[in-house]
Amino acid sequence: MKPNADLAGLDKAHITRRADHAISRKNISHNALKVLYKLGDGGYAAYLVGGGVRDLLLGYHPKDFDIATNATPEQIKKLFRNARIIGRRFKIIHIRFGREIIEVTTFRAHHNPKNEFEESASRRQMRELNSAHSSTGMILRDNVYGNIDEDALRRDFTVNALYYTVRDFELLDFSGGIADLHERLIRVIGDPVERYKEDPVRMLRALRFSAKLNFALEENTRRPIDELAFLLESISPARLFDETLKLLTGGHAEKTFALLKQYKVGRYLFPDTLDALERASSSTASLLDLALCNTDSRLAEGKSVTPAFLYAALLWPVFQKKLAQQRAADQSQMQSYQQIANSVLLEQVNYTAVPKRFSSAAREIWELQLRLARRNRRSIESAFAHPRFRAAYDFLLLREDAGEQLNGLGQWWTDFQCGDAKHKADMIGAVSQRKKSRRRRTRPKKSGGTE
Ligand code: ATP
Ligand code: MG
């Protein structure tokens, strides 16, 4: 078995011994420990790294556990029956234990990282075109792995580059991550401008970790963000969608969104929303704030949130703005609702590629707002039976909470859901009756005319 001490690059680490740090094995997922031990028994060096170590040191429960090792993907595969190699150039191993996936990566050197983290087909094509200009050595280099110290320095932030080993329970730091953790600072490893150019998504990650951990952005890490925000244009909308979900479903959506408004990067994720918010009514703007706040509370309670609901709220200000512009047009309300919903969602896909299943659901949530307000027998029954009823009802309540005056519509639907079939029938009867008499009162009688 190769002892850890022989591991190349280890001499560059600042080591914190077991007694001097707070990481305990009992807070590490059983499956991650299994992988660490098995790799160790197989003669390899294996470390817990990334957000897992960072969050354990801060006393949080890590979302997932990533492992870095000197074993190659092929060697890892030989050790684990449940391992799958993901990705071609930058191979990652997923080891599956039921619903938990432990991600294992082989130590890598710092080289062309833009390519490592960008996954879209269009970018891959560009990359392959680019690589035609360089020597074919680039492909080879992609498969040359690095030492642990090189692996540390290719990571994004110092607090994300700490390594923990279960062999002797030491914590390894190659970039001053422990000091930054104490100072509560997000600091890019190396030159921030260079590192953002290599992978512009790191700017979004910086804001995400700052909001999540309540850490400040170190000055050199913060300064170039506005100037380099435009680099996000080169990132595929598919990756930006994934990143947006991480930004808004990490439990700190309200704070993260405030940062996205503050820094120019937000304009590369939802420019129309930010434009519309500048002139939105207070209730429209509040709806989004409330939705983000609700998202955070739901996640804190262990409930799920759906991207459809989030996007319905995020794009509501744009939808409302366009609806107001079209109000004069001679169209049925439903028709313009549908057209505007389509155009708003279609435009958004240019920035973050919202998958169809989510954009259709967001559209349904909006369309149901109209149907929930209509309240004739047919629309009540069909809206109530609609698979998106619950989300649309929640959205309606949010609109009222945000200050929209809807004449007690939310309460009506709350009461409607509470009662039995007779109660429902009575409520339907009562509103239909009211509508009929209101029509009679407001319409002047035309002689000989038909209703
Ligand atoms: P969390 O899982 O809580 O969102 P994390 O830090 O674990 O945070 P991941 O996206 O899971 O983030 O990535 C795991 C690790 O991989 C990071 O901690 C970092 O060391 C490295 N990493 C991820 N993305 C990048 C990137 N774009 N550039 C450089 N290193 C990265
Ligand atoms: Mg992680």
XYZ file of C-alpha atoms and ligand atoms in Angstrom:
483
model
C 0.000 0.000 0.000
C 1.376 3.372 -1.004
C 1.728 5.489 2.128
C 0.207 8.926 1.966
C 3.498 10.551 2.877
C 4.921 9.559 -0.520
C 2.222 11.394 -2.384
C 3.775 13.925 -4.726
C 2.870 17.482 -3.851
C 2.027 16.732 -0.262
C 5.045 18.687 0.932
C 3.283 21.878 -0.285
C 0.391 21.420 2.137
C -0.230 23.231 5.333
C -1.454 20.456 7.593
C -3.945 20.762 10.443
C -3.843 17.730 12.705
C -6.862 15.899 14.028
C -6.885 17.606 17.413
C -6.889 21.051 15.821
C -9.919 20.884 13.559
C -13.562 20.097 14.108
C -14.267 17.561 11.359
C -15.704 14.366 12.693
C -16.356 11.184 10.758
C -19.834 10.922 12.190
C -20.910 13.903 10.075
C -19.651 12.375 6.854
C -21.972 10.273 4.763
C -21.517 6.586 5.333
C -21.149 6.020 1.604
C -18.474 8.680 1.211
C -16.526 7.016 4.034
C -16.904 3.658 2.305
C -15.390 5.097 -0.876
C -12.543 6.765 1.025
C -11.671 3.540 2.864
C -11.916 1.344 -0.168
C -9.668 3.602 -2.224
C -7.218 3.652 0.690
C -7.282 -0.129 0.977
C -6.702 -0.297 -2.759
C -3.420 1.554 -2.229
C -4.587 4.977 -3.376
C -4.653 8.355 -1.703
C -8.214 9.606 -1.303
C -9.522 12.834 0.166
C -12.799 14.463 0.864
C -12.672 17.848 -0.860
C -14.719 20.861 -1.906
C -18.009 21.910 -0.377
C -18.132 18.817 1.856
C -15.012 19.807 3.809
C -15.899 23.510 3.774
C -19.406 22.923 5.129
C -18.245 20.438 7.788
C -15.715 22.962 9.062
C -18.458 25.563 9.272
C -20.765 23.177 11.101
C -23.245 22.811 8.213
C -24.615 19.626 6.810
C -22.956 19.199 3.386
C -25.242 18.897 0.381
C -23.009 16.274 -1.186
C -19.578 14.757 -0.766
C -16.881 14.994 -3.408
C -13.753 12.894 -3.307
C -10.403 13.465 -5.010
C -7.905 10.675 -5.493
C -4.729 9.715 -7.317
C -6.487 6.641 -8.747
C -7.388 7.007 -12.416
C -11.010 6.607 -13.505
C -10.231 3.149 -14.836
C -8.608 2.110 -11.549
C -11.608 3.445 -9.622
C -13.954 1.501 -11.850
C -12.102 -1.689 -11.070
C -12.625 -1.146 -7.354
C -16.319 -0.252 -7.462
C -18.973 -2.227 -9.267
C -21.391 0.691 -8.868
C -19.062 3.222 -10.542
C -19.765 4.975 -13.841
C -17.450 7.194 -15.785
C -19.162 10.451 -16.722
C -17.806 12.917 -19.287
C -15.262 12.265 -21.967
C -12.392 14.703 -21.713
C -12.822 15.498 -18.076
C -13.749 12.173 -16.656
C -15.628 12.103 -13.381
C -16.671 8.960 -11.611
C -20.114 8.639 -10.126
C -20.419 5.941 -7.504
C -24.047 5.274 -6.810
C -25.444 4.035 -3.507
C -29.218 4.030 -3.875
C -30.175 7.692 -4.106
C -26.806 9.021 -3.077
C -24.095 9.636 -5.634
C -20.508 10.127 -4.524
C -18.507 12.043 -7.108
C -14.885 11.020 -7.433
C -12.306 12.888 -9.515
C -8.693 12.123 -10.217
C -6.182 14.819 -9.196
C -5.610 17.154 -12.119
C -3.199 19.855 -13.008
C -4.309 23.337 -13.933
C -4.785 23.418 -17.663
C -7.432 24.829 -19.919
C -10.049 24.647 -17.183
C -12.614 26.468 -19.299
C -12.940 23.208 -21.142
C -13.313 21.127 -18.041
C -16.330 22.866 -16.694
C -18.203 23.776 -19.857
C -20.431 20.975 -20.952
C -22.726 22.156 -23.724
C -22.529 20.622 -27.175
C -22.028 24.007 -28.827
C -19.145 24.840 -26.545
C -17.668 21.416 -27.093
C -17.758 22.083 -30.804
C -16.040 25.435 -30.316
C -13.467 23.850 -28.098
C -12.731 21.181 -30.655
C -12.389 23.840 -33.325
C -10.071 25.811 -31.071
C -7.997 22.829 -30.283
C -7.354 22.376 -33.980
C -5.176 25.482 -33.753
C -3.097 24.096 -30.977
C -1.007 20.980 -31.077
C -2.764 17.663 -30.664
C -0.973 17.622 -27.338
C -4.005 19.362 -25.871
C -6.038 16.172 -25.931
C -3.170 14.324 -24.334
C -2.827 16.999 -21.704
C -6.481 16.627 -20.902
C -5.755 13.109 -19.819
C -2.620 13.793 -17.866
C -3.470 13.944 -14.220
C -1.789 16.151 -11.675
C -0.484 16.050 -8.158
C -2.618 16.949 -5.183
C -1.128 20.454 -4.908
C -1.905 21.104 -8.571
C -5.393 19.735 -8.074
C -5.894 22.219 -5.241
C -4.761 25.202 -7.289
C -7.080 24.494 -10.218
C -10.111 24.726 -7.923
C -12.112 27.942 -7.770
C -11.937 29.397 -4.252
C -9.544 28.845 -1.365
C -12.340 27.622 0.932
C -13.304 25.040 -1.705
C -9.811 23.580 -1.902
C -9.383 21.924 1.490
C -8.702 18.199 1.674
C -9.569 15.818 4.491
C -8.236 12.310 4.806
C -9.620 9.485 6.929
C -6.201 7.836 6.941
C -4.881 10.080 9.697
C -7.749 12.609 9.888
C -5.595 15.497 8.726
C -6.769 18.561 6.920
C -4.634 19.768 4.021
C -4.572 23.346 2.798
C -2.570 24.479 -0.234
C -4.014 27.944 -0.777
C -4.768 29.639 2.542
C -8.318 28.300 2.678
C -8.391 27.813 6.425
C -7.410 31.427 7.087
C -10.117 32.599 4.659
C -12.651 30.340 6.320
C -11.886 32.016 9.635
C -12.060 35.445 8.052
C -15.256 34.455 6.243
C -13.905 35.401 2.825
C -14.517 34.063 -0.668
C -11.180 34.387 -2.446
C -10.338 33.162 -5.938
C -7.235 30.975 -6.096
C -4.695 32.733 -8.309
C -5.401 35.805 -10.423
C -9.180 36.439 -10.374
C -9.255 38.007 -13.854
C -7.471 35.009 -15.329
C -9.600 32.545 -13.459
C -12.866 34.281 -14.442
C -11.731 34.328 -18.058
C -11.021 30.613 -17.882
C -14.489 29.969 -16.570
C -16.885 32.938 -16.232
C -19.364 30.839 -14.222
C -16.947 31.251 -11.317
C -18.316 34.805 -10.957
C -21.764 33.363 -10.302
C -20.300 30.779 -7.967
C -18.560 33.541 -6.013
C -21.907 35.280 -5.425
C -23.609 31.990 -4.616
C -21.112 31.032 -1.927
C -21.042 34.562 -0.573
C -24.828 34.468 -0.045
C -24.931 30.879 1.162
C -22.103 31.129 3.661
C -22.592 34.775 4.540
C -18.986 35.401 3.506
C -17.677 38.643 2.038
C -16.050 38.682 -1.366
C -12.352 39.384 -1.003
C -11.559 42.685 -2.741
C -9.635 41.285 -5.754
C -12.252 38.578 -6.157
C -15.060 41.157 -6.152
C -13.541 43.956 -8.227
C -13.421 42.409 -11.725
C -16.916 40.924 -11.610
C -18.824 43.832 -13.169
C -16.207 44.407 -15.817
C -16.092 40.741 -16.829
C -19.810 40.012 -16.489
C -20.146 40.084 -20.291
C -18.073 36.893 -20.467
C -21.190 35.031 -19.400
C -22.454 35.575 -22.938
C -20.113 32.810 -24.005
C -21.629 30.282 -21.627
C -24.346 28.028 -22.943
C -27.911 28.813 -21.780
C -28.136 25.187 -20.630
C -25.281 25.629 -18.171
C -26.652 29.008 -17.101
C -30.011 27.397 -16.374
C -28.324 24.784 -14.168
C -26.349 27.483 -12.439
C -29.459 29.639 -11.919
C -31.172 26.734 -10.214
C -28.191 26.305 -7.918
C -28.299 30.040 -7.219
C -31.973 30.099 -6.365
C -32.586 26.699 -4.780
C -29.687 26.638 -2.362
C -31.827 28.015 0.457
C -30.628 31.622 0.079
C -32.555 32.811 -2.942
C -33.504 36.188 -1.511
C -29.952 37.143 -0.709
C -28.532 35.665 -3.881
C -31.041 37.533 -6.030
C -30.118 40.784 -4.298
C -26.482 40.129 -5.264
C -27.482 39.307 -8.828
C -29.259 42.670 -8.985
C -26.288 44.431 -7.469
C -23.686 42.944 -9.827
C -23.973 43.087 -13.598
C -23.871 39.295 -13.918
C -27.606 39.208 -13.149
C -28.238 40.895 -16.492
C -26.879 37.821 -18.241
C -29.357 35.539 -16.511
C -32.642 37.457 -16.549
C -32.214 40.850 -18.219
C -35.924 41.301 -18.972
C -36.881 40.709 -15.357
C -34.378 43.268 -14.118
C -35.581 45.798 -16.718
C -39.223 45.215 -15.876
C -38.549 45.497 -12.147
C -37.238 49.018 -12.616
C -40.724 50.228 -13.501
C -42.890 47.563 -11.910
C -45.768 48.341 -9.566
C -45.006 47.659 -5.939
C -47.212 44.557 -5.888
C -45.497 43.062 -8.943
C -42.064 43.640 -7.456
C -43.151 42.324 -4.054
C -44.479 39.143 -5.602
C -40.995 38.166 -6.714
C -39.491 39.058 -3.337
C -42.139 36.993 -1.576
C -41.666 34.061 -3.939
C -37.931 34.018 -3.258
C -38.515 34.324 0.466
C -41.076 31.474 0.314
C -38.614 29.365 -1.631
C -36.065 29.780 1.135
C -38.572 28.933 3.879
C -39.856 25.890 2.010
C -36.340 24.570 1.586
C -35.569 25.243 5.242
C -38.592 23.105 6.139
C -37.363 20.316 3.885
C -40.106 20.907 1.296
C -39.470 20.865 -2.410
C -39.555 23.808 -4.775
C -40.255 23.583 -8.450
C -38.306 25.475 -11.086
C -41.639 26.114 -12.821
C -42.988 28.118 -9.891
C -39.701 29.970 -9.556
C -39.692 30.934 -13.217
C -43.373 31.889 -13.094
C -42.434 34.337 -10.337
C -39.160 35.479 -11.901
C -40.832 36.326 -15.190
C -44.077 37.680 -13.700
C -42.803 41.292 -13.858
C -42.026 40.855 -17.579
C -45.367 39.188 -18.169
C -47.209 41.985 -16.370
C -45.314 44.656 -18.280
C -46.147 43.141 -21.651
C -49.736 42.556 -20.624
C -50.100 46.248 -19.755
C -48.646 47.221 -23.133
C -51.099 44.957 -24.945
C -54.142 45.936 -22.950
C -55.303 48.257 -25.677
C -55.103 45.583 -28.351
C -58.343 44.113 -29.541
C -58.003 40.535 -28.381
C -59.644 38.220 -25.944
C -57.932 38.269 -22.596
C -57.042 34.606 -22.800
C -55.593 34.964 -26.267
C -53.277 37.780 -25.317
C -52.397 36.005 -22.081
C -51.263 32.990 -24.064
C -49.355 34.947 -26.672
C -47.548 37.058 -24.135
C -46.732 34.056 -21.955
C -45.197 32.347 -24.973
C -43.125 35.315 -25.997
C -41.847 35.961 -22.454
C -40.753 32.360 -22.006
C -39.272 32.136 -25.478
C -37.161 35.224 -24.879
C -35.903 33.876 -21.553
C -34.636 30.680 -23.147
C -31.968 32.754 -24.908
C -30.367 33.337 -21.515
C -31.196 30.340 -19.391
C -32.442 27.282 -21.251
C -35.497 26.502 -19.160
C -36.511 22.946 -20.114
C -39.920 22.648 -21.771
C -41.513 20.810 -18.876
C -40.811 23.764 -16.593
C -41.695 26.531 -19.035
C -45.007 24.852 -19.914
C -45.837 24.538 -16.248
C -44.937 28.199 -15.650
C -47.238 29.167 -18.517
C -50.039 27.077 -17.026
C -49.597 28.771 -13.652
C -50.075 32.143 -15.367
C -53.020 31.027 -17.483
C -54.739 29.591 -14.456
C -54.614 33.028 -12.825
C -57.174 34.114 -15.362
C -59.279 31.025 -14.956
C -59.238 31.217 -11.162
C -60.576 34.752 -11.432
C -63.286 33.879 -13.951
C -65.330 31.623 -11.694
C -68.147 30.308 -13.779
C -69.194 26.704 -13.280
C -67.069 25.356 -16.098
C -63.925 27.259 -15.325
C -64.139 26.466 -11.594
C -64.409 22.768 -12.246
C -61.700 22.639 -14.885
C -59.292 24.853 -12.931
C -59.766 22.771 -9.794
C -59.081 19.556 -11.676
C -56.005 20.992 -13.390
C -52.712 19.312 -12.428
C -51.212 22.767 -11.865
C -54.097 23.951 -9.643
C -52.126 23.818 -6.397
C -49.209 25.827 -7.795
C -51.579 28.339 -9.398
C -53.521 28.734 -6.135
C -50.266 29.306 -4.224
C -49.315 31.869 -6.855
C -52.662 33.606 -6.438
C -52.165 33.846 -2.674
C -48.713 35.259 -3.278
C -50.182 37.958 -5.535
C -52.589 38.965 -2.797
C -49.858 38.889 -0.167
C -47.864 41.136 -2.475
C -50.648 43.704 -2.326
C -52.721 43.010 -5.448
C -56.395 43.743 -4.863
C -58.311 40.680 -6.033
C -61.542 41.050 -4.018
C -60.997 38.108 -1.727
C -60.359 35.670 -4.574
C -57.692 33.782 -2.649
C -59.998 33.309 0.338
C -62.776 32.109 -1.959
C -60.528 29.382 -3.341
C -59.306 28.497 0.137
C -62.912 28.023 1.289
C -63.770 26.133 -1.867
C -61.084 23.538 -1.247
C -62.053 23.052 2.390
C -65.632 21.942 1.949
C -67.262 18.704 0.757
C -69.016 18.243 -2.592
C -72.232 19.944 -1.429
C -70.318 22.910 -0.060
C -68.494 23.202 -3.388
C -71.725 22.995 -5.353
C -73.262 25.698 -3.147
C -70.268 27.976 -3.663
C -70.391 27.469 -7.421
C -74.137 28.129 -7.357
C -73.674 31.314 -5.346
C -71.061 32.873 -7.633
C -72.911 31.879 -10.795
C -76.065 33.439 -9.333
C -74.217 36.611 -8.372
C -72.709 36.889 -11.818
C -76.085 36.454 -13.487
C -77.761 39.132 -11.412
C -74.800 41.477 -11.891
C -75.148 40.990 -15.646
C -78.827 41.759 -15.497
C -78.165 44.924 -13.524
C -75.424 46.250 -15.719
C -76.749 45.416 -19.180
C -79.380 47.737 -20.615
C -82.246 45.816 -22.140
C -82.301 45.843 -25.912
C -85.705 45.431 -27.324
C -85.952 42.231 -29.318
C -82.293 41.417 -28.642
C -81.079 38.063 -27.467
C -78.722 37.476 -24.582
P -22.034 22.913 -3.147
O -21.985 21.452 -3.536
O -22.343 23.186 -1.725
O -22.820 23.735 -4.090
P -19.244 22.788 -3.817
O -18.108 23.702 -3.423
O -19.135 21.375 -3.395
O -20.541 23.482 -3.306
P -19.508 21.767 -6.476
O -20.136 22.429 -7.646
O -20.126 20.547 -5.894
O -19.365 22.896 -5.385
O -18.007 21.455 -6.890
C -17.122 20.695 -6.079
C -15.752 21.329 -6.063
O -15.202 21.319 -7.392
C -15.705 22.779 -5.641
O -15.662 22.920 -4.247
C -14.440 23.263 -6.306
O -13.318 22.858 -5.573
C -14.453 22.503 -7.628
N -15.142 23.269 -8.701
C -16.424 23.176 -9.077
N -16.706 24.013 -10.070
C -15.570 24.656 -10.348
C -15.204 25.664 -11.303
N -16.096 26.163 -12.158
N -13.914 26.083 -11.301
C -13.003 25.557 -10.445
N -13.292 24.638 -9.528
C -14.554 24.183 -9.472
Mg -20.449 19.777 -3.848
